[in-house]
Short mmCIF file of C-alpha atoms in Angstrom, two decimals:
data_model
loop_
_atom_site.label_atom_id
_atom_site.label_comp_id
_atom_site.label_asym_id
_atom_site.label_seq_id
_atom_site.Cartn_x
_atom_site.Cartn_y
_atom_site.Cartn_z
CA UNK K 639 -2.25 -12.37 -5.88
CA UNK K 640 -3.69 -12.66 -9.44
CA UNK K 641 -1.18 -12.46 -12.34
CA UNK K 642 -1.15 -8.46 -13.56
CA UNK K 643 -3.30 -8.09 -16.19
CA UNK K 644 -5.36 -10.60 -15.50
CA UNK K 645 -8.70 -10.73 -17.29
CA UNK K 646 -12.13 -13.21 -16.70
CA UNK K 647 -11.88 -16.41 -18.88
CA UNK K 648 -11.83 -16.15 -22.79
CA UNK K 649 -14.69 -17.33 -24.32
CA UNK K 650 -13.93 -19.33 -27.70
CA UNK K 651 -13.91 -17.81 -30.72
CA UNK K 652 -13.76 -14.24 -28.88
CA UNK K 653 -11.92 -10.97 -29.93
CA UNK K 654 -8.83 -10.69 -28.00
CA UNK K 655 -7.97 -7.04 -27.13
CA UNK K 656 -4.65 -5.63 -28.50
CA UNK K 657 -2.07 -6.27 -26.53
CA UNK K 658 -3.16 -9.39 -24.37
CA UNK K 659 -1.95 -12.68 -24.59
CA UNK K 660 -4.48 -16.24 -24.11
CA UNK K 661 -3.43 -18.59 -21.69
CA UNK K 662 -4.92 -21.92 -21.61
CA UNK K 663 -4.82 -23.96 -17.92
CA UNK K 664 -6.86 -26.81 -18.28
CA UNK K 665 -10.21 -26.39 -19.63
CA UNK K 666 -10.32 -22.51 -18.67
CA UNK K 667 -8.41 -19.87 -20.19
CA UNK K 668 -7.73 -16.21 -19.39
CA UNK K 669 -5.85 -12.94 -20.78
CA UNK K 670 -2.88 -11.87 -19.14
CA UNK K 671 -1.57 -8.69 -20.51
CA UNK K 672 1.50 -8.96 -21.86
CA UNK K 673 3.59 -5.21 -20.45
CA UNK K 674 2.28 -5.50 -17.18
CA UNK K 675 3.87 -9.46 -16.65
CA UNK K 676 6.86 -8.11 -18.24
CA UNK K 677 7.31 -5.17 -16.35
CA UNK K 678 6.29 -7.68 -12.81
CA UNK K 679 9.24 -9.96 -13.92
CA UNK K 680 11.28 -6.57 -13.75
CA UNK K 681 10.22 -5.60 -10.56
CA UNK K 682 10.78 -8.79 -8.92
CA UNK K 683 14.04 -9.10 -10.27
CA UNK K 684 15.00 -5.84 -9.29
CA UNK K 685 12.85 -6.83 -5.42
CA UNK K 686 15.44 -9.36 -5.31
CA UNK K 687 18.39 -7.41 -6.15
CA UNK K 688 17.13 -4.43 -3.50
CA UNK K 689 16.99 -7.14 -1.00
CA UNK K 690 20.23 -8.80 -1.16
CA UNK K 691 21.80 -5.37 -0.80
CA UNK K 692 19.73 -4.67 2.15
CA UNK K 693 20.88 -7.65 4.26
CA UNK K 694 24.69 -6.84 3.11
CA UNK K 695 24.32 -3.28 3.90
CA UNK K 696 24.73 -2.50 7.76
CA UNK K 697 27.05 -1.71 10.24
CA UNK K 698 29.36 -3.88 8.77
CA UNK K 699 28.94 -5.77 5.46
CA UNK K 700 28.33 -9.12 4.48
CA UNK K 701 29.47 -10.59 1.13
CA UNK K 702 26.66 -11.71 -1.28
CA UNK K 703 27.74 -15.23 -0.78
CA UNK K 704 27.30 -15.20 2.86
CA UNK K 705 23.79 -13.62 2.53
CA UNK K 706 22.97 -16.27 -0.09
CA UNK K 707 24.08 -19.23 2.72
CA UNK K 708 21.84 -17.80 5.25
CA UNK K 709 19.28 -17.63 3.11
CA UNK K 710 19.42 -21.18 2.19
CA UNK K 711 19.75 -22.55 5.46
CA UNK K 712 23.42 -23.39 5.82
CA UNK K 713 25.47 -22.80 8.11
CA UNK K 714 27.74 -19.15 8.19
CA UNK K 715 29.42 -17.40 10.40
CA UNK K 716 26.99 -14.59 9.44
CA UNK K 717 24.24 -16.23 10.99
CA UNK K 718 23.13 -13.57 13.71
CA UNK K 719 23.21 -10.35 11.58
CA UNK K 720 21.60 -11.68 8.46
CA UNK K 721 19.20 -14.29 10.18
CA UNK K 722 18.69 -12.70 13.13
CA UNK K 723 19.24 -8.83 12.84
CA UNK K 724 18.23 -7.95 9.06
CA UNK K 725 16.30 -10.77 7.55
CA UNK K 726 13.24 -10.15 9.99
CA UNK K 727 13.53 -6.31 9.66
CA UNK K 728 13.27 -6.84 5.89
CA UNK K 729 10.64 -9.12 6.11
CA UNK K 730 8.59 -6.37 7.55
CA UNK K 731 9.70 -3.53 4.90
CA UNK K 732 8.41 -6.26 2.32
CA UNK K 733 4.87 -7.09 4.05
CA UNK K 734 4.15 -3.31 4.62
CA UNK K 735 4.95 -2.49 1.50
CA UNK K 736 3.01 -5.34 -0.65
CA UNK K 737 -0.19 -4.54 1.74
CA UNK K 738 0.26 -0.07 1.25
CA UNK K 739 0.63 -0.69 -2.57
CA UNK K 740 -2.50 -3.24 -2.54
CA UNK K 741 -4.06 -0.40 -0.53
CA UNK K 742 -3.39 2.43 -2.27
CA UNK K 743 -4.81 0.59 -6.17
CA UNK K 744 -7.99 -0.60 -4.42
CA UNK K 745 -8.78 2.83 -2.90
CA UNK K 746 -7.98 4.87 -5.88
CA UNK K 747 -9.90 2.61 -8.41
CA UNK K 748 -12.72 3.12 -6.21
CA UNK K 749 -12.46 6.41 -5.79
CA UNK K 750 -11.29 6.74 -9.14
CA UNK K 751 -8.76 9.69 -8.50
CA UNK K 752 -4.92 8.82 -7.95
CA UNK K 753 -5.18 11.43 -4.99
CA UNK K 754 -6.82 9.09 -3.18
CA UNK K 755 -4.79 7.16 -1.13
CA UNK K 756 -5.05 5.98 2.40
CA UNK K 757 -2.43 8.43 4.23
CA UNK K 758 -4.82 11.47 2.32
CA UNK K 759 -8.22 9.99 3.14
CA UNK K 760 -7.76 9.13 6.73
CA UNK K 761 -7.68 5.76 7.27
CA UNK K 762 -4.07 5.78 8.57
CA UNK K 763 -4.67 8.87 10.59
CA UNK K 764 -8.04 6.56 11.72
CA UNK K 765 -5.43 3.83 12.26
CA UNK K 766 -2.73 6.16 14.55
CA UNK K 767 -5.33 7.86 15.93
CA UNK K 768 -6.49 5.13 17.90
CA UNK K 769 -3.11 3.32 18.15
CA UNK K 770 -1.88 6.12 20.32
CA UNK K 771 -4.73 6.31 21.77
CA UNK K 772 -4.01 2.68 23.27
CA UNK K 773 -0.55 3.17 23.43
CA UNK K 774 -1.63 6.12 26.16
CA UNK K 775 -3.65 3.92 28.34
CA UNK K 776 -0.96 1.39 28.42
CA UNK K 777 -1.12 -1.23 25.48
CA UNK K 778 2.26 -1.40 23.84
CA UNK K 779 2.60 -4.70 22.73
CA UNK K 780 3.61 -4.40 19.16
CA UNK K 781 1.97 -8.07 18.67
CA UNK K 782 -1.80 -6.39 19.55
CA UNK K 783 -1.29 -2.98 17.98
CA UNK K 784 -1.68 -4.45 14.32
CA UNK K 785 -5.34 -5.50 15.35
CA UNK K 786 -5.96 -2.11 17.05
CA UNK K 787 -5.08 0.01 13.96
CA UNK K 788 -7.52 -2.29 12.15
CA UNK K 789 -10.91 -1.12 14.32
CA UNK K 790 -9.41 2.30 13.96
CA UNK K 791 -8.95 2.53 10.30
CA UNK K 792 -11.89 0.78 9.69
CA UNK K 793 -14.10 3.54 11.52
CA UNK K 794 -12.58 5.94 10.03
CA UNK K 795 -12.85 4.32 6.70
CA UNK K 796 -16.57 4.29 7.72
CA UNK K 797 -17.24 7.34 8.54
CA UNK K 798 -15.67 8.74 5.38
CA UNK K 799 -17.72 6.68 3.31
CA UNK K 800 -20.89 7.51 4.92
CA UNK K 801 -20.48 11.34 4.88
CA UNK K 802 -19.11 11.12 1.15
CA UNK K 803 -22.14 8.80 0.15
CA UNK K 804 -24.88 11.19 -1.17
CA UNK K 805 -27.06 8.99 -3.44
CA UNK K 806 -23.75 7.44 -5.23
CA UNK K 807 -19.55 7.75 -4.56
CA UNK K 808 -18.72 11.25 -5.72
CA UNK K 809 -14.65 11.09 -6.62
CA UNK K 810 -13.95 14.50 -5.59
CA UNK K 811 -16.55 14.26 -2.46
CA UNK K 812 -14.68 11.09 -1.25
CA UNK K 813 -11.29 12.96 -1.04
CA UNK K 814 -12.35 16.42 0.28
CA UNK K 815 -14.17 14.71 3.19
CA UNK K 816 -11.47 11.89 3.72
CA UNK K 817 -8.95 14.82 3.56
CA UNK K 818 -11.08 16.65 6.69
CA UNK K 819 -11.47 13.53 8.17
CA UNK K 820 -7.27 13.11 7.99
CA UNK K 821 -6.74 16.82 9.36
CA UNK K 822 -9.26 16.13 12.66
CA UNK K 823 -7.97 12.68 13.37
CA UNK K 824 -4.16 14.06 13.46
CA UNK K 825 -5.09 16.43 16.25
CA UNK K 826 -6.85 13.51 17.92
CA UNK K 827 -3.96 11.90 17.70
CA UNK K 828 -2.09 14.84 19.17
CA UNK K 829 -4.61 15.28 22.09
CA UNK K 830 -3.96 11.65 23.42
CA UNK K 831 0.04 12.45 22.80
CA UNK K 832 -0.19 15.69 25.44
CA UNK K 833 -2.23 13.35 27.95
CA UNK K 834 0.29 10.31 27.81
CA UNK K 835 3.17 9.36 29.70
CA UNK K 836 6.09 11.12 28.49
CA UNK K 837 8.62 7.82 27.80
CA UNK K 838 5.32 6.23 25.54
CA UNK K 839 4.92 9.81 24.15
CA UNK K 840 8.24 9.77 22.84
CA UNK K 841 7.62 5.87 21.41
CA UNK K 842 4.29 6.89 19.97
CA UNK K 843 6.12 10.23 18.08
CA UNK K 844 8.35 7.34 16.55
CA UNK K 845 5.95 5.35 15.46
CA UNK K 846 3.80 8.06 13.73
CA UNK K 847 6.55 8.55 11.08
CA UNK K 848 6.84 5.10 9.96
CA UNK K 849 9.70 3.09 10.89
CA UNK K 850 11.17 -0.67 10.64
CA UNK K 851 13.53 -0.15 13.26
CA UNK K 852 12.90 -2.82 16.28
CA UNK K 853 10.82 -4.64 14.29
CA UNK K 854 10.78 -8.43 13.73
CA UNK K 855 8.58 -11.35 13.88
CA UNK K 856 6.36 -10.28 16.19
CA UNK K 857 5.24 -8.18 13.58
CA UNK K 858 5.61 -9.40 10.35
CA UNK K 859 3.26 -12.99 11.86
CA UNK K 860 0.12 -10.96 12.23
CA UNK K 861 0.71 -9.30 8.77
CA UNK K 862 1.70 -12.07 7.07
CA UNK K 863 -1.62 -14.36 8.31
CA UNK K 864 -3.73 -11.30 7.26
CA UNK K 865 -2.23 -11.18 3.69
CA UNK K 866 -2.62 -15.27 3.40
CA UNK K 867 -6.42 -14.71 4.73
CA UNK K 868 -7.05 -11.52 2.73
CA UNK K 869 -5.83 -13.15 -0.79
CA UNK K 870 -8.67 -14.62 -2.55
CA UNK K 871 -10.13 -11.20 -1.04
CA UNK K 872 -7.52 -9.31 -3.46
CA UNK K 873 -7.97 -12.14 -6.22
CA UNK K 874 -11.65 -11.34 -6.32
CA UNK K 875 -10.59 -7.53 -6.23
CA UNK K 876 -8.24 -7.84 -8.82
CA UNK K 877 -11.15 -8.80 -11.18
CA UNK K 878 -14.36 -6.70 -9.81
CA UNK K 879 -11.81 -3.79 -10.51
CA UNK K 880 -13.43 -3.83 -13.76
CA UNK K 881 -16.89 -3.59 -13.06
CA UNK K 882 -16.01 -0.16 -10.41
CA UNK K 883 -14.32 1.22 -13.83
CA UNK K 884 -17.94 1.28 -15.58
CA UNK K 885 -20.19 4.38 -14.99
CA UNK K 886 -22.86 4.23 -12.43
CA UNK K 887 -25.78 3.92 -15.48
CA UNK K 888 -23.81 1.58 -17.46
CA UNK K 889 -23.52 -0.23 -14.42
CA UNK K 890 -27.03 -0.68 -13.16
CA UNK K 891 -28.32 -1.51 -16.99
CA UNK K 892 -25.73 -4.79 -16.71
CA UNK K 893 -27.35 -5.85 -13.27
CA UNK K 894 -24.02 -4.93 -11.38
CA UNK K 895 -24.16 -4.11 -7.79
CA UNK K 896 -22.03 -1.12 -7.28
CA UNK K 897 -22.30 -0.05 -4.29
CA UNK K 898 -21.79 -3.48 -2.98
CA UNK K 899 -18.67 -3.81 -4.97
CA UNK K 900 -17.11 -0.98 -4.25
CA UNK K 901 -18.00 -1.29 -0.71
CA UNK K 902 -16.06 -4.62 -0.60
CA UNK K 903 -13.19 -2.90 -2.12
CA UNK K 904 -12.55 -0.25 0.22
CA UNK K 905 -13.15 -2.64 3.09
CA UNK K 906 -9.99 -4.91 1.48
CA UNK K 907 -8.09 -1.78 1.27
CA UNK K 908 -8.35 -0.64 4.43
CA UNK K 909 -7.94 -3.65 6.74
CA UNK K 910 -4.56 -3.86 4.72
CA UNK K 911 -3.76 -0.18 4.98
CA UNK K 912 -4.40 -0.69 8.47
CA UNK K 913 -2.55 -3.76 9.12
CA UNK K 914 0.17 -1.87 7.71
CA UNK K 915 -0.22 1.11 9.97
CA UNK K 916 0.20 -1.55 13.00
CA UNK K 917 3.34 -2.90 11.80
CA UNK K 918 5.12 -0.46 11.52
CA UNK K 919 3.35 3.11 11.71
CA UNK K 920 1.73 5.07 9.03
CA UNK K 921 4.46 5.02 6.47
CA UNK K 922 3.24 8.11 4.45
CA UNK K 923 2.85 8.41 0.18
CA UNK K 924 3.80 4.12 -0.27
CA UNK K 925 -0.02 4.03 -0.69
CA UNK K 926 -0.11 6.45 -3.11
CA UNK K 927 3.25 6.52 -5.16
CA UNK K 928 3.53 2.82 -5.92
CA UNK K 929 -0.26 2.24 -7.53
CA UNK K 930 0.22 5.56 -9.90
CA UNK K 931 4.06 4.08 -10.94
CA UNK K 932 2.86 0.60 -11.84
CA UNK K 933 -0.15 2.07 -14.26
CA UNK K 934 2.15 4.61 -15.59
CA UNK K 935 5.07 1.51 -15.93
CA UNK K 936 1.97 -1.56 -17.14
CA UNK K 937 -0.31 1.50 -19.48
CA UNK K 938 -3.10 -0.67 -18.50
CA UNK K 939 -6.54 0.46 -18.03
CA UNK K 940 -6.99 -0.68 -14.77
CA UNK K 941 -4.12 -0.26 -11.88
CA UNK K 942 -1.98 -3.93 -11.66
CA UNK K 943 -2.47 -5.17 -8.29
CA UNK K 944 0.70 -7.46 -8.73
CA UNK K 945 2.71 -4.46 -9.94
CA UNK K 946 1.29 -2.29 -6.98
CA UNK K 947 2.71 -4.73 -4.20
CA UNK K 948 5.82 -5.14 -6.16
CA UNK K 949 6.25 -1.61 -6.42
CA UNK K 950 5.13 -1.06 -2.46
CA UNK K 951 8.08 -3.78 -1.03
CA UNK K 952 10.54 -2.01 -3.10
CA UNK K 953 9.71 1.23 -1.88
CA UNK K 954 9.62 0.60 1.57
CA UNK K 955 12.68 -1.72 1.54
CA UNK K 956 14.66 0.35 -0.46
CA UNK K 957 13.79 3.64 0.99
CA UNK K 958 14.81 1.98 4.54
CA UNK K 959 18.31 0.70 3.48
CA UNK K 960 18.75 4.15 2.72
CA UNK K 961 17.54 5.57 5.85
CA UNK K 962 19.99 3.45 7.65
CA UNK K 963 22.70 4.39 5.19
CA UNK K 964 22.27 8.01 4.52
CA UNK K 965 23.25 9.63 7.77
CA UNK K 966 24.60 6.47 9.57
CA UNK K 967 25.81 5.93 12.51
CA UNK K 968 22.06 8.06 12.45
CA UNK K 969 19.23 6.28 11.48
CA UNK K 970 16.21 7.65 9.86
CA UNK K 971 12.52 6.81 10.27
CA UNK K 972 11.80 5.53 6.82
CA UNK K 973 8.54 7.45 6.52
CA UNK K 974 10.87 10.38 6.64
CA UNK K 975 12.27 9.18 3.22
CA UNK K 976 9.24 8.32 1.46
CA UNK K 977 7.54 11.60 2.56
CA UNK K 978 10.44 13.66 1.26
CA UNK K 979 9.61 11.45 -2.05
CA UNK K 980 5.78 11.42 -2.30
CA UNK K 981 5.29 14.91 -0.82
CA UNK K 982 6.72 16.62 -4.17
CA UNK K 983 4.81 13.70 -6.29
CA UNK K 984 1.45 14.71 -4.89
CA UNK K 985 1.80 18.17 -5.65
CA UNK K 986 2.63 17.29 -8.97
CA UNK K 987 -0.28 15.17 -9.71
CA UNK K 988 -2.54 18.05 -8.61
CA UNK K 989 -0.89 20.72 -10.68
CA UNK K 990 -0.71 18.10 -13.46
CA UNK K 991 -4.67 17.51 -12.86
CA UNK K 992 -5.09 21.09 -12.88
CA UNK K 993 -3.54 21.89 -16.00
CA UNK K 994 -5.53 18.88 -17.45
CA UNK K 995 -8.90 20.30 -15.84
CA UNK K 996 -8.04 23.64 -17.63
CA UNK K 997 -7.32 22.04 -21.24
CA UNK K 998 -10.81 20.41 -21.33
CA UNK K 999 -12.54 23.76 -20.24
CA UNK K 1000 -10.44 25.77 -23.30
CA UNK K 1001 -8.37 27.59 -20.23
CA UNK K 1002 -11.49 27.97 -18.34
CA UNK K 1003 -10.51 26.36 -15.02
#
C-alpha cells in the first residue's frame, strides 16, 4: 500500500504544495505529505500496542514477554494459546479490518459522500445475501465462503451502479439506491434463513453480525492472497483518487476517463469489502468509521488509504478484545461493538451534513 499522502512524481523546478515533503528514490521523486506519515507512524505504533494486549488478554493472561517469544519463534510454554489460539484469530481481525477501511475510502471518494460505505450501499448485504444463501443449500466451508461473498457483492455492487448511472455518478443517487438495494437484499437474506436447516440457521444468524470467533487460517489464507494480488490494484487507486476528486467537465477537458476510473475503483472496493464479508461476516460501520477518522486525523484532501487500513485493523482488533472482555465468560460478536459505535457516528454525520446543507441555503434547507 502506497505511503499516505502520496502524490505522482515531482517534476524539477515545480511548486511544492504547503505542507508536503520531496522525496528523492533514485532518479524519481514524489510528495509524501508530511501529517498523514506522521499520524500512520501513530497508528501503527498504537496497531502494535492493541495487538500485544490482544494476545495477553484471554481466559488467562500471558505476560508481554511470553507473547514477544512466541512471536519470534522461540520456544514458550505459551505456545498453544498465543500461537495457536489468539495469534490466528488476530490475524483475521487485522486482514478484515485493513481490507473494510481500504473499502470504505475507495467507495466514498467515488461516491464522494462519507455516507457511502459498503454496509449502507449494499454490497455486504449483496455479499450475506448470497452467503446464506449457500450456507442453506449446504456449503459451509469457511475456506469457499470468502469467494462466494465475492460474486455476491460484486452483483450487487453492479446493480447499484447501473440503476444509479443516469448519464454520470450522481452522489446522492448512488446512496439512495445502494441504501434500497441494502434494505431488499436483508430480507433476501432473511427468506433463505426461514427455508434453511435450523442448526445452519443458527450459524448463518452468527455470522451476519460479524464475528472472529472460530476463525483461523483457513480464513485469513484466502484474504491474505487477495490483499497481496489486489495491491498494485490499491497502489494505482491510491493515485487515480485524484483524478475522481475533479468535476465531471474539468475532467473530460484533461482527457480523463471517468467513468472508467471510477468504475475500477468501486470494483477494488468491493472485491475487498467482500472478501471481508467472507471472513468473517459483514462487520457493520469499519467501512465507514475508519476512512472519515483518518481524513479528519491526516486533513488531507483526499482520504489516506494507508491511514484507512491502519485505522480498519485497529478497529476491528480492538473492538474484538473487547467483545471477549466486556461480558466474559460471554463473548460478543464484534459487529455488535462496532455497530453500537458507528450507529451513533452515522447519525451524526447526517445531522452534521444537514446543518451544513442549511448554512449554504441561508437556513433554507
Amino acid at each position: 500500500m502506497t505511503a499516505p499522502g502520496f502524490s505522482p512524481a515531482a517534476r524539477p523546478g515545480a511548486v511544492r504544495p504547503a505542507g508536503y515533503a520531496l522525496v528523492r528514490a533514485g532518479r524519481g521523486s514524489f510528495l509524501l505529505h508530511r501529517r498523514a506519515t506522521l499520524v500512520a507512524a501513530e497508528l501503527a505504533v498504537l496497531l502494535a500496542v492493541v495487538c500485544v494486549a490482544y494476545l495477553c488478554a484471554g481466559e488467562s493472561w500471558v505476560a508481554p514477554s511470553e507473547v514477544l517469544k512466541v512471536l519470534a519463534g522461540e520456544p514458550s510454554p505459551q505456545e498453544l494459546v498465543v500461537g495457536t489460539l489468539r495469534l490466528p484469530r488476530m490475524v483475521v481481525g487485522l486482514l478484515v479490518g485493513a481490507a473494510f477501511g481500504v473499502s470504505g475510502g475507495l467507495i466514498q471518494t467515488v461516491a464522494r459522500n462519507p455516507l457511502a460505505s459498503p454496509d449502507i450501499i449494499g454490497v455486504t448485504q449483496g455479499a450475506g445475501a448470497v452467503t446464506v444463501g449457500a450456507m442453506t443449500f449446504g456449503v459451509t466451508s469457511f475456506a469457499v465462503l470468502p469467494y462466494v461473498s465475492v460474486a455476491g457483492g460484486l452483483l450487487a455492487a453492479l446493480l447499484v451502479y447501473v440503476f444509479a448511472w443516469r448519464g454520470g455518478l450522481h452522489a446522492t443517487r448512488f446512496v439512495l439506491i445502494g441504501i434500497g438495494f441494502a434494505v431488499a437484499l436483508r430480507s433476501v437474506t432473511q427468506l433463505f434463513l426461514t427455508k434453511g436447516d435450523y442448526l445452519v440457521a443458527q450459524q448463518a444468524q452468527v455470522w451476519m453480525t460479524g464475528s472472529l470467533n472460530g476463525r483461523g487460517w483457513p480464513e485469513a489464507a484466502p484474504l491474505g492472497w487477495a490483499l497481496l494480488v489486489l495491491l498494485p490494484a490499491v497502489l494505482w487507486a491510491a493515485r487515480a483518487q485524484r483524478t475522481v476528486s475533479l468535476d465531471d467537465d474539468t475532467a473530460t477537458a484533461l482527457g480523463i476517463r471517468l467513468g472508467r476510473t471510477r468504475l475500477g475503483l468501486v470494483a477494488v472496493g468491493v472485491v475487498l469489502a467482500s472478501m471481508a464479508t467472507g471472513a468473517a461476516g459483514p462487520v457493520d460501520f469499519v467501512a465507514l468509521l475508519a476512512p472519515q477518522i483518518a481524513r479528519r486525523l491526516t486533513r488531507t484532501a483526499q482520504i489516506p488509504l494507508l491511514c484507512s487500513a491502519l485505522l480498519g485493523s485497529v478497529i476491528v482488533v480492538l473492538g474484538d478484545l473487547l467483545a471477549r472482555k466486556l461480558l466474559a465468560p460471554t463473548e460478543l460478536p464484534v459487529g455488535v461493538l462496532t455497530a453500537a459505535v458507528g450507529a451513533p457516528y452515522l447519525i451524526w454525520l447526517i445531522v452534521r451534513g444537514h446543518r451544513a446543507r442549511g448554512r449554504a441555503t441561508g437556513g433554507k434547507a
